[in-house]
Coordinates of C-alpha atoms in Angstrom, one line a residue:
M1 CA -17.9 -7.4 84.2
D2 CA -17.8 -4.1 83.1
I3 CA -20.2 -1.2 83.7
S4 CA -20.1 2.5 81.7
P5 CA -19.2 5.3 83.7
V6 CA -22.8 6.9 83.2
A7 CA -24.5 3.9 84.5
Y8 CA -22.4 3.9 87.6
L9 CA -23.0 7.5 88.1
V10 CA -26.7 7.1 87.3
L11 CA -26.9 4.2 89.8
T12 CA -25.1 6.3 92.6
D13 CA -27.1 9.2 94.0
S14 CA -24.8 12.2 94.6
S15 CA -26.9 13.4 97.7
Q16 CA -26.1 10.1 99.3
L17 CA -22.6 9.9 98.3
T18 CA -20.4 11.2 101.3
Y19 CA -16.9 11.3 102.1
D20 CA -15.4 10.8 105.6
S21 CA -12.1 12.9 105.6
Q22 CA -11.4 11.7 109.0
H23 CA -11.1 8.0 108.1
L24 CA -8.8 7.8 104.9
V25 CA -8.0 4.5 104.0
H26 CA -4.7 5.5 102.0
P27 CA -4.1 9.3 102.9
T28 CA -1.1 9.0 100.2
E29 CA 0.5 6.0 99.1
I30 CA 3.1 5.6 96.3
R31 CA 4.0 2.2 95.2
T32 CA 6.9 2.1 92.4
S33 CA 9.7 0.3 91.0
I34 CA 11.8 3.1 89.9
S35 CA 14.5 2.0 87.2
P36 CA 16.7 4.8 86.6
S37 CA 17.4 4.3 82.9
S38 CA 19.0 6.8 80.9
A39 CA 16.0 6.7 78.7
V40 CA 14.0 7.9 81.8
E41 CA 13.3 11.6 82.9
L42 CA 15.4 11.4 86.0
N43 CA 14.4 14.8 87.3
T44 CA 10.8 13.3 87.4
T45 CA 11.7 10.3 89.2
S46 CA 13.8 11.9 91.7
A47 CA 11.0 14.4 92.3
L48 CA 8.3 11.6 92.9
A49 CA 10.7 9.8 95.4
N50 CA 11.2 13.0 97.3
Y51 CA 7.4 13.7 97.0
A52 CA 7.0 10.3 98.7
T53 CA 9.6 10.8 101.3
E54 CA 8.2 14.1 102.3
A55 CA 4.9 12.5 102.7
G56 CA 6.4 10.1 105.2
I57 CA 3.8 7.3 104.5
V58 CA 4.8 5.5 101.1
K59 CA 7.1 3.1 100.1
V60 CA 9.6 3.5 97.3
E61 CA 11.6 0.4 95.9
I62 CA 14.6 1.4 93.8
E63 CA 15.6 -1.6 91.7
E64 CA 18.6 -2.4 89.4
A65 CA 18.7 -0.3 86.4
N66 CA 17.8 -1.6 82.9
P67 CA 19.5 0.8 80.6
H68 CA 17.7 -0.6 77.7
L69 CA 14.2 0.6 76.5
R70 CA 11.8 -2.6 76.1
G71 CA 10.7 -3.2 72.3
G72 CA 8.7 -5.9 70.7
R73 CA 5.0 -7.0 70.6
V74 CA 3.0 -5.4 73.3
G75 CA 0.8 -7.5 75.8
N76 CA -2.7 -7.3 74.2
H77 CA -3.3 -10.8 72.5
L78 CA -6.1 -9.8 70.2
G79 CA -5.9 -12.7 67.4
K80 CA -5.7 -11.5 63.7
T81 CA -6.6 -13.5 60.7
T82 CA -3.8 -12.5 58.9
P83 CA -1.8 -14.5 59.9
S84 CA -3.7 -16.2 62.3
S85 CA -2.6 -18.9 64.8
P86 CA -3.8 -22.4 65.6
D87 CA -4.2 -21.5 69.3
R88 CA -5.4 -18.1 68.9
D89 CA -8.1 -19.0 66.6
S90 CA -9.2 -22.5 67.9
N91 CA -12.8 -21.4 68.5
L92 CA -12.9 -20.0 65.1
D93 CA -11.9 -22.7 62.9
L94 CA -9.8 -20.2 60.9
P95 CA -7.1 -21.6 58.5
V96 CA -3.3 -20.5 59.2
L97 CA -2.7 -18.1 56.2
S98 CA 1.0 -17.8 56.3
S99 CA 4.0 -20.1 56.8
R100 CA 6.3 -20.1 59.7
A101 CA 9.1 -18.4 57.7
Q102 CA 6.5 -15.5 56.7
H103 CA 5.4 -15.2 60.4
D104 CA 8.8 -15.0 61.6
K105 CA 9.7 -12.2 59.0
R106 CA 6.7 -10.0 60.2
I107 CA 7.7 -10.4 63.8
L108 CA 11.4 -9.4 62.8
V109 CA 10.1 -6.4 61.1
A110 CA 7.6 -5.5 64.0
G111 CA 10.6 -5.7 66.4
L112 CA 12.8 -3.6 64.4
W113 CA 9.9 -0.9 63.7
T114 CA 9.3 -1.0 67.6
V115 CA 13.2 -0.3 68.5
L116 CA 13.2 2.6 65.7
V117 CA 9.9 4.2 67.1
A118 CA 11.3 3.6 71.0
R119 CA 14.5 5.6 70.0
E120 CA 12.6 8.5 68.5
C121 CA 10.3 8.4 71.9
Q122 CA 12.7 8.0 74.8
G123 CA 11.4 7.5 77.9
A124 CA 8.8 10.0 78.3
S125 CA 7.2 11.1 81.9
I126 CA 3.3 10.3 81.6
L127 CA 0.7 11.0 84.0
G128 CA -2.4 8.9 84.3
V129 CA -5.7 10.5 86.0
F130 CA -8.5 8.3 86.6
P131 CA -10.3 9.6 89.5
F132 CA -13.1 7.1 89.1
P133 CA -14.2 4.7 91.9
V134 CA -15.0 1.6 89.9
K135 CA -12.3 -1.0 89.7
S136 CA -13.2 -2.6 86.4
M137 CA -13.2 0.7 84.7
V138 CA -9.7 1.8 86.0
I139 CA -8.3 -1.8 84.8
L140 CA -9.3 -0.7 81.2
F141 CA -7.2 2.5 81.5
T142 CA -4.4 1.1 83.3
S143 CA -3.8 -1.4 80.6
L144 CA -2.5 1.3 78.5
M145 CA -0.5 2.7 81.2
E146 CA 1.2 -0.6 82.0
E147 CA 2.1 -1.5 78.5
L148 CA 3.8 2.0 78.3
A149 CA 5.7 1.4 81.4
T150 CA 7.0 -2.1 80.0
R151 CA 8.2 0.1 76.9
G152 CA 10.5 2.3 79.2
H153 CA 8.3 5.3 80.0
Q154 CA 8.2 6.5 83.5
V155 CA 4.4 6.2 84.3
T156 CA 2.6 7.7 87.1
V157 CA -1.1 6.7 87.8
M158 CA -3.4 8.4 90.2
S159 CA -6.5 6.4 90.8
F160 CA -8.3 4.6 93.5
F161 CA -7.0 1.0 92.8
P162 CA -3.1 0.4 92.9
R163 CA -1.4 -2.6 91.3
D164 CA -1.3 -5.8 93.3
E165 CA 2.0 -6.5 92.2
P166 CA 4.9 -3.6 91.6
L167 CA 5.8 -2.8 87.8
E168 CA 9.0 -1.6 86.7
N169 CA 8.7 2.1 85.8
Y170 CA 5.1 2.5 87.1
T171 CA 4.3 4.4 90.1
D172 CA 0.8 4.3 91.9
I173 CA -0.5 7.4 93.4
V174 CA -3.5 6.1 95.7
L175 CA -6.6 8.4 96.0
P176 CA -8.1 8.1 99.5
N177 CA -10.9 5.6 99.0
S178 CA -13.2 6.6 101.4
F179 CA -16.7 7.0 99.8
T180 CA -19.7 5.5 101.1
E181 CA -22.6 5.0 98.7
K182 CA -25.8 4.3 100.1
G183 CA -29.3 3.5 99.1
A184 CA -29.3 4.0 95.5
M185 CA -26.5 1.9 94.2
Y186 CA -28.8 -1.1 93.4
N187 CA -32.0 0.7 92.5
F188 CA -33.6 -1.6 89.9
G189 CA -37.2 -0.4 90.3
A190 CA -37.7 1.9 87.5
R191 CA -36.7 2.7 83.8
R192 CA -34.8 6.2 83.9
H193 CA -35.2 8.4 80.9
G194 CA -32.0 9.4 79.3
T195 CA -32.2 13.2 80.5
I196 CA -32.5 12.0 84.0
Q197 CA -29.7 9.6 83.8
L198 CA -27.4 12.6 82.3
Y199 CA -28.5 14.9 84.9
T200 CA -27.5 12.3 87.6
A201 CA -24.3 11.6 86.3
S202 CA -23.1 15.0 86.1
K203 CA -24.2 15.6 89.8
V204 CA -22.1 12.5 90.8
V205 CA -19.0 13.5 88.9
N206 CA -18.9 17.2 90.4
K207 CA -19.3 15.5 93.9
I208 CA -16.3 13.0 93.3
S209 CA -14.2 15.8 91.6
D210 CA -14.3 18.0 94.4
T211 CA -13.9 15.5 97.0
V212 CA -10.9 13.9 95.4
L213 CA -9.0 17.5 94.7
A214 CA -9.8 18.1 98.3
A215 CA -7.7 15.2 99.7
P216 CA -4.3 16.1 101.3
S217 CA -2.3 13.6 99.1
V218 CA -3.9 15.3 95.8
Q219 CA -3.1 18.7 97.3
R220 CA 0.6 18.0 97.7
F221 CA 0.7 16.5 94.4
I222 CA -1.1 19.9 92.8
H223 CA 1.4 22.0 94.7
S224 CA 4.6 20.1 94.2
Q225 CA 7.3 22.3 92.5
D226 CA 9.7 19.7 91.1
L227 CA 7.7 17.2 89.1
H228 CA 7.4 17.2 85.1
F229 CA 5.3 15.4 82.8
D230 CA 5.3 14.9 79.1
I231 CA 1.7 14.2 78.8
V232 CA -1.3 13.9 80.6
V233 CA -3.9 10.8 80.0
V234 CA -7.3 11.3 81.5
H235 CA -10.8 9.5 81.6
D236 CA -12.9 11.6 79.5
V237 CA -16.0 11.4 82.0
A238 CA -14.4 12.5 84.8
H239 CA -11.9 14.5 83.7
M240 CA -12.8 18.6 83.5
A241 CA -11.8 19.6 87.1
F242 CA -8.4 17.8 86.7
L243 CA -7.5 19.7 83.5
G244 CA -5.6 22.2 85.9
L245 CA -3.0 19.2 86.0
A246 CA -2.5 19.7 82.6
H247 CA -1.9 23.3 82.7
K248 CA 0.3 23.1 85.7
F249 CA 2.7 20.8 83.6
N250 CA 2.2 22.4 80.3
A251 CA 1.6 19.1 78.8
P252 CA -0.8 18.1 76.1
I253 CA -4.0 16.1 76.9
I254 CA -4.9 12.4 75.9
R255 CA -8.4 11.5 76.6
I256 CA -9.7 7.8 76.9
V257 CA -13.6 7.4 76.2
N258 CA -14.5 4.1 77.4
F259 CA -18.2 4.1 76.3
A260 CA -20.1 5.2 73.3
G261 CA -19.1 8.7 74.6
Y262 CA -20.9 12.3 74.8
E263 CA -21.8 14.3 71.9
W264 CA -20.3 17.1 73.4
T265 CA -16.6 15.5 73.3
F266 CA -16.7 15.0 69.6
L267 CA -18.2 18.3 68.8
E268 CA -16.1 20.0 70.8
Q269 CA -13.1 18.8 69.2
G270 CA -14.6 19.6 65.5
N271 CA -15.9 16.4 64.5
P272 CA -19.4 16.8 63.2
S273 CA -22.7 15.9 64.8
V274 CA -25.0 13.9 62.2
V275 CA -28.4 13.8 63.8
S276 CA -30.1 12.1 61.0
Y277 CA -28.1 8.9 61.3
N278 CA -25.9 8.9 64.4
P279 CA -28.3 8.0 67.3
H280 CA -27.3 9.3 70.8
Y281 CA -26.4 6.2 72.9
L282 CA -29.1 6.9 75.5
T283 CA -32.1 6.9 73.0
G284 CA -31.4 2.9 72.7
I285 CA -31.9 3.6 68.9
E286 CA -30.2 1.1 66.6
G287 CA -30.5 1.1 62.8
E288 CA -32.0 3.3 60.3
M289 CA -34.3 6.0 62.4
S290 CA -37.7 6.9 61.5
Y291 CA -38.9 10.6 61.7
W292 CA -40.0 10.7 65.4
E293 CA -36.7 8.6 66.4
K294 CA -34.6 11.3 64.5
T295 CA -36.8 13.9 66.7
E296 CA -36.2 12.1 69.9
N297 CA -32.5 11.7 68.8
A298 CA -32.2 15.7 68.3
Y299 CA -33.8 16.2 71.3
M300 CA -31.4 14.1 73.3
I301 CA -28.3 15.8 71.8
L302 CA -29.6 19.1 72.5
Y303 CA -30.5 18.5 75.9
E304 CA -26.8 17.1 76.6
L305 CA -25.2 20.0 75.0
L306 CA -27.3 22.4 77.1
L307 CA -26.6 20.4 80.3
M308 CA -22.7 20.3 79.6
D309 CA -22.7 24.1 78.6
Y310 CA -24.9 25.5 81.5
F311 CA -24.6 23.1 84.3
Y312 CA -21.7 20.5 84.1
I313 CA -18.9 22.5 82.7
P314 CA -19.7 25.8 84.9
V315 CA -19.5 23.6 88.1
Q316 CA -16.3 21.7 87.0
E317 CA -14.5 25.1 86.0
A318 CA -15.4 26.4 89.6
I319 CA -14.0 23.2 91.0
M320 CA -11.0 23.3 89.0
R321 CA -10.4 26.9 90.0
K322 CA -11.3 26.3 93.4
Y323 CA -8.1 24.0 93.7
F324 CA -5.7 25.3 90.9
G325 CA -6.3 29.0 91.3
A326 CA -8.2 31.6 89.6
S327 CA -5.6 32.3 86.9
V328 CA -6.2 28.8 85.3
P329 CA -7.5 29.1 81.9
S330 CA -11.1 28.0 81.0
V331 CA -12.1 24.3 80.7
S332 CA -13.0 24.9 77.3
K333 CA -9.5 26.3 76.7
L334 CA -7.8 23.6 78.4
N335 CA -9.9 21.2 76.5
S336 CA -8.9 22.7 73.1
N337 CA -5.3 21.3 74.1
T338 CA -6.6 17.8 73.7
A339 CA -4.0 16.1 71.3
L340 CA -5.8 12.7 71.2
I341 CA -8.9 10.9 71.9
L342 CA -8.6 6.9 72.3
W343 CA -12.3 5.7 71.8
C344 CA -12.8 2.1 73.2
V345 CA -15.4 1.2 70.5
D346 CA -14.8 -1.0 67.5
D347 CA -16.0 -1.2 64.1
V348 CA -18.5 -4.3 64.5
L349 CA -20.5 -3.2 67.7
S350 CA -20.7 0.7 67.2
H351 CA -22.1 3.1 64.9
H352 CA -19.7 4.7 62.3
R353 CA -19.5 8.7 62.2
P354 CA -16.9 11.0 60.7
L355 CA -14.0 11.6 62.6
L356 CA -10.7 13.7 62.7
P357 CA -7.5 12.1 62.6
N358 CA -6.8 12.4 66.4
V359 CA -9.7 10.2 67.4
I360 CA -8.4 6.6 67.5
R361 CA -11.0 3.5 67.8
V362 CA -9.3 1.0 70.3
G363 CA -12.0 -1.0 71.0
G364 CA -10.7 -4.4 72.6
M365 CA -7.8 -2.6 74.1
H366 CA -8.4 -4.4 77.4
I367 CA -8.6 -8.1 75.9
K368 CA -5.9 -10.3 77.0
K369 CA -4.2 -13.4 76.1
P370 CA -6.4 -15.9 78.1
K371 CA -4.8 -17.8 81.1
K372 CA -5.4 -21.2 82.7
L373 CA -8.4 -21.6 85.1
P374 CA -8.2 -22.2 88.6
Q375 CA -8.2 -26.0 89.1
D376 CA -12.0 -26.0 90.4
L377 CA -13.1 -24.0 87.7
Q378 CA -11.1 -25.7 85.1
R379 CA -12.8 -29.2 86.3
F380 CA -16.1 -27.7 86.5
M381 CA -16.0 -26.6 82.8
D382 CA -14.2 -29.7 81.3
D383 CA -16.7 -31.9 82.9
A384 CA -19.7 -30.1 81.4
T385 CA -21.0 -32.5 78.8
H386 CA -23.7 -29.9 77.6
G387 CA -21.7 -26.9 77.8
V388 CA -21.7 -24.1 80.1
I389 CA -23.9 -20.9 80.7
Y390 CA -22.1 -17.8 82.2
M391 CA -23.9 -15.0 84.0
S392 CA -22.7 -11.7 85.3
L393 CA -24.5 -8.4 85.4
G394 CA -21.1 -6.5 85.7
T395 CA -19.5 -4.7 88.8
N396 CA -22.2 -2.3 90.0
L397 CA -25.4 -4.3 88.9
P398 CA -24.9 -7.2 91.2
S399 CA -27.0 -10.1 91.0
A400 CA -27.5 -10.4 94.6
Y401 CA -29.4 -7.3 94.7
L402 CA -32.0 -8.4 91.9
P403 CA -35.6 -8.2 92.9
P404 CA -36.8 -11.5 94.9
E405 CA -39.0 -12.5 92.0
K406 CA -36.2 -12.0 89.2
I407 CA -33.8 -14.1 91.4
A408 CA -36.6 -16.8 91.7
A409 CA -37.0 -16.8 87.8
F410 CA -33.4 -17.4 87.3
I411 CA -33.3 -20.3 89.5
E412 CA -36.4 -21.9 88.3
I413 CA -34.9 -21.6 84.9
F414 CA -31.7 -22.9 85.7
T415 CA -32.8 -26.0 87.5
Q416 CA -34.5 -27.2 84.2
L417 CA -31.2 -26.9 82.2
K418 CA -28.9 -29.8 81.2
Q419 CA -26.1 -27.2 81.1
K420 CA -23.9 -26.1 83.7
V421 CA -24.0 -22.4 85.0
L422 CA -21.4 -20.2 86.6
W423 CA -23.2 -17.5 88.0
K424 CA -21.4 -14.3 89.5
W425 CA -23.2 -13.9 92.9
E426 CA -21.9 -11.1 95.2
N427 CA -23.5 -12.0 98.3
G428 CA -22.2 -15.1 100.0
T429 CA -24.3 -18.4 99.2
L430 CA -27.4 -18.6 97.2
S431 CA -30.8 -19.7 98.9
G432 CA -32.0 -22.6 96.4
R433 CA -29.4 -22.8 94.4
P434 CA -29.4 -25.9 91.9
P435 CA -26.9 -28.7 91.9
N436 CA -25.6 -27.4 88.3
V437 CA -25.0 -24.0 89.3
K438 CA -21.6 -22.7 91.0
V439 CA -21.8 -19.2 92.3
A440 CA -18.8 -17.1 93.2
K441 CA -18.2 -13.2 93.9
W442 CA -15.8 -12.9 91.0
F443 CA -15.0 -15.2 88.0
P444 CA -12.0 -14.9 85.5
Q445 CA -14.4 -13.7 82.7
Q446 CA -12.1 -13.3 79.7
D447 CA -10.6 -16.9 80.7
I448 CA -14.0 -18.5 81.2
L449 CA -15.4 -17.1 77.7
D450 CA -12.5 -18.7 76.0
H451 CA -13.2 -22.3 77.3
P452 CA -14.4 -24.5 74.3
N453 CA -17.5 -25.7 76.4
M454 CA -19.0 -22.0 76.6
R455 CA -22.4 -22.0 75.1
A456 CA -24.0 -18.8 76.4
F457 CA -23.2 -15.7 78.3
I458 CA -26.0 -13.7 80.0
F459 CA -24.9 -10.1 80.8
Q460 CA -26.5 -6.5 81.1
G461 CA -25.0 -5.4 77.7
G462 CA -21.7 -3.5 79.0
L463 CA -19.6 -2.6 76.1
H464 CA -16.3 -4.2 77.3
S465 CA -18.2 -7.3 78.2
A466 CA -19.8 -7.4 74.8
Q467 CA -16.2 -7.0 73.2
E468 CA -15.1 -10.0 75.1
A469 CA -18.0 -12.1 73.9
L470 CA -17.5 -10.9 70.6
Y471 CA -13.8 -11.7 70.5
H472 CA -14.3 -15.3 71.9
A473 CA -17.4 -16.0 69.7
V474 CA -19.7 -16.6 72.3
P475 CA -23.5 -15.9 72.0
V476 CA -25.2 -13.8 74.6
I477 CA -28.4 -13.2 76.1
G478 CA -28.5 -9.3 76.8
I479 CA -30.7 -7.7 79.9
P480 CA -29.8 -4.1 79.5
V481 CA -31.0 -1.8 82.6
L482 CA -29.6 1.8 81.7
A483 CA -27.0 4.0 79.9
E484 CA -25.9 2.6 76.4
Q485 CA -26.5 -1.0 77.4
L486 CA -29.8 -1.1 75.3
Q487 CA -28.0 0.1 72.4
N488 CA -25.1 -2.3 72.6
V489 CA -27.8 -5.1 72.9
R490 CA -29.6 -4.0 69.8
M491 CA -26.4 -3.8 68.0
I492 CA -25.7 -7.5 68.7
Q493 CA -29.1 -8.4 67.8
K494 CA -28.6 -6.8 64.6
R495 CA -25.1 -8.8 64.0
G496 CA -27.5 -12.0 64.9
F497 CA -25.4 -13.6 67.9
G498 CA -27.6 -12.7 70.6
V499 CA -31.0 -11.9 72.0
L500 CA -32.6 -9.3 74.1
V501 CA -34.7 -9.7 77.4
D502 CA -36.4 -6.7 78.6
F503 CA -35.4 -6.4 82.4
F504 CA -38.3 -4.8 83.6
N505 CA -40.7 -7.7 81.9
L506 CA -38.2 -10.4 82.9
S507 CA -39.7 -13.5 83.8
S508 CA -39.3 -17.4 83.8
S509 CA -41.0 -17.6 80.5
S510 CA -38.9 -14.7 78.7
L511 CA -35.7 -16.3 80.0
K512 CA -36.7 -20.1 78.9
W513 CA -37.4 -18.4 75.4
A514 CA -34.0 -16.7 75.2
L515 CA -32.0 -19.6 76.3
K516 CA -33.8 -22.1 73.9
E517 CA -33.3 -19.6 71.1
V518 CA -29.4 -19.4 71.7
L519 CA -28.7 -22.7 72.7
E520 CA -30.7 -24.7 70.0
D521 CA -30.4 -22.4 66.9
P522 CA -27.0 -22.9 65.7
R523 CA -27.3 -19.7 63.6
Y524 CA -26.2 -17.6 66.8
K525 CA -22.7 -19.4 67.2
T526 CA -22.4 -19.3 63.4
N527 CA -22.9 -15.4 63.2
A528 CA -20.9 -14.8 66.7
Q529 CA -18.1 -16.6 64.8
E530 CA -18.6 -14.5 61.7
A531 CA -18.5 -11.4 63.8
S532 CA -15.6 -12.2 65.6
R533 CA -13.4 -12.4 62.5
L534 CA -14.3 -9.3 61.6
F535 CA -13.4 -7.9 65.0
R536 CA -10.1 -9.9 64.7
D537 CA -9.1 -8.9 61.3
Q538 CA -7.2 -5.9 62.2
P539 CA -3.8 -4.9 61.0
E540 CA -2.7 -4.6 64.6
T541 CA -4.0 -5.3 68.0
P542 CA -6.0 -2.1 69.6
L543 CA -3.4 -1.9 72.5
E544 CA -0.7 -1.8 69.9
R545 CA -2.6 1.1 68.1
A546 CA -3.2 2.9 71.6
V547 CA 0.4 2.8 72.3
Y548 CA 1.8 3.7 69.0
W549 CA -0.5 6.9 69.0
T550 CA 0.3 7.9 72.4
E551 CA 3.9 7.8 71.4
Y552 CA 3.2 9.6 68.4
V553 CA 1.7 12.8 70.1
I554 CA 4.9 12.6 72.5
R555 CA 7.0 12.5 69.7
H556 CA 5.6 15.3 67.7
K557 CA 5.2 17.5 70.9
G558 CA 1.3 17.2 71.1
A559 CA 0.7 16.6 67.4
T560 CA -1.0 20.0 66.7
H561 CA -1.2 19.3 63.1
L562 CA -3.9 16.4 63.8
R563 CA -6.4 18.9 65.2
S564 CA -9.3 20.8 63.4
A565 CA -9.1 24.3 62.6
S566 CA -12.6 24.7 63.7
L567 CA -11.1 24.9 67.3
T568 CA -10.0 28.8 66.8
L569 CA -13.5 29.6 65.4
S570 CA -16.5 31.0 67.1
W571 CA -19.7 29.7 66.6
Y572 CA -20.9 32.3 64.1
Q573 CA -17.7 31.9 62.1
Y574 CA -18.3 28.3 62.3
Y575 CA -21.7 28.8 60.7
L576 CA -20.8 31.7 58.4
L577 CA -23.0 34.2 60.0

């Protein structure tokens, strides 16, 4: 149930994005469970408590200290084929490739390694800044932050969405979520060219950045004098105006890229751009490009770079200096202090490009061990003799806001199916709902995809949902609308475990064809299982990898040795002019 940041921003018209400063839901709220461990930076913990007390509207709970760092395997349960486990790989019919003794030995070695690493990286203070008003996106970022907290680091997260339950060593600074989005969030009416999507996204990020930094709670945080952080973790799309925090704390930067990524992100860190075989995600191109596709690709990349350099970055820099002072270095200078980029793509559903050692692929970092379904859902799926089809168009493309003729097409086809259907429907009851269809505003998507009776997943092509379907080996029907969704679904087509239905030509006949194709041709399931094997076969889980490299940067004080020498060169020096 994910949406890419660009898709969200394109759907949000910045001219209609307003902020009510008189009606703050949470002017400032910090919720924390602080464990004053010897491994934790007590000056930072104390400062946060003081900051909370001064604000007068926060709650700080101090619990019994645990003097030991937490070691062991992290909380991402991405299965691996060597060794595999019967429960993890049951849907793939994978063999168990190691004995129990070998497995125990591996666990022992991993545990010892974790303890040794933890001793080298004792209780850092980590700030996460995720000023993006999309909960499913922030959940991805906080999966890393939560794991860092369980390992003994003191983690502070600035976002719109605090945890439901307190977590030891984890502090939420809740941003004032008083945005109102009117009119454009659910505009399914027309195709938008990639250039329009990028421009719209830039305007919305500028509006969000200015609004969030102006909030009283954020201003108090900016002007606090007794806080310290060893590293600042940011969301790559909405981070530039917030780089002043990294400057204030003199901390290296880790950027999380949770979609295919801006070309600018990679270029400005010294990664080469290869126009001839690396298609821009907004072109929708997949596979070997023709001459005209290469021309389109070059145009799209050039447009993005010009937009960044002459519109987006200057505005972000002006916003940053408005709130952090005129003496703050330029955005380009601060960006050069990026120690690490955690890129949430995988090797199965993404294009391969040359990368520097400080760009780490962590696609699937958000995938967790499946939990037991609620009783009503469990019974619904268990009783589905012919299987279950699950449909969700993500967080910000709600099914309830589809044009009436497209809703009618889905209802017509679902009525004809012998399979049961779970439909994420955000607007109460569904008029004309067939008896084999169950609707709800929210479903536990990963747990549903893990059920053995799952037959097909209808979705909008979001990257993280695609990775979940890949992990659980579920064939898909992709209905892309914007951003990188088209490219994602075409990549799935290439892998042979899904089909594409054009949203703007969607009808009952196209849906009937797609469902018949995926449900009746066993090759789609076979290909999904094979792709899932490739995805799972990794030396460590993506979350383990993300944690390791985050701690690596902390241990090595920014790990400047991983950065490119090109960061010190001007453009004419780079091109030998």
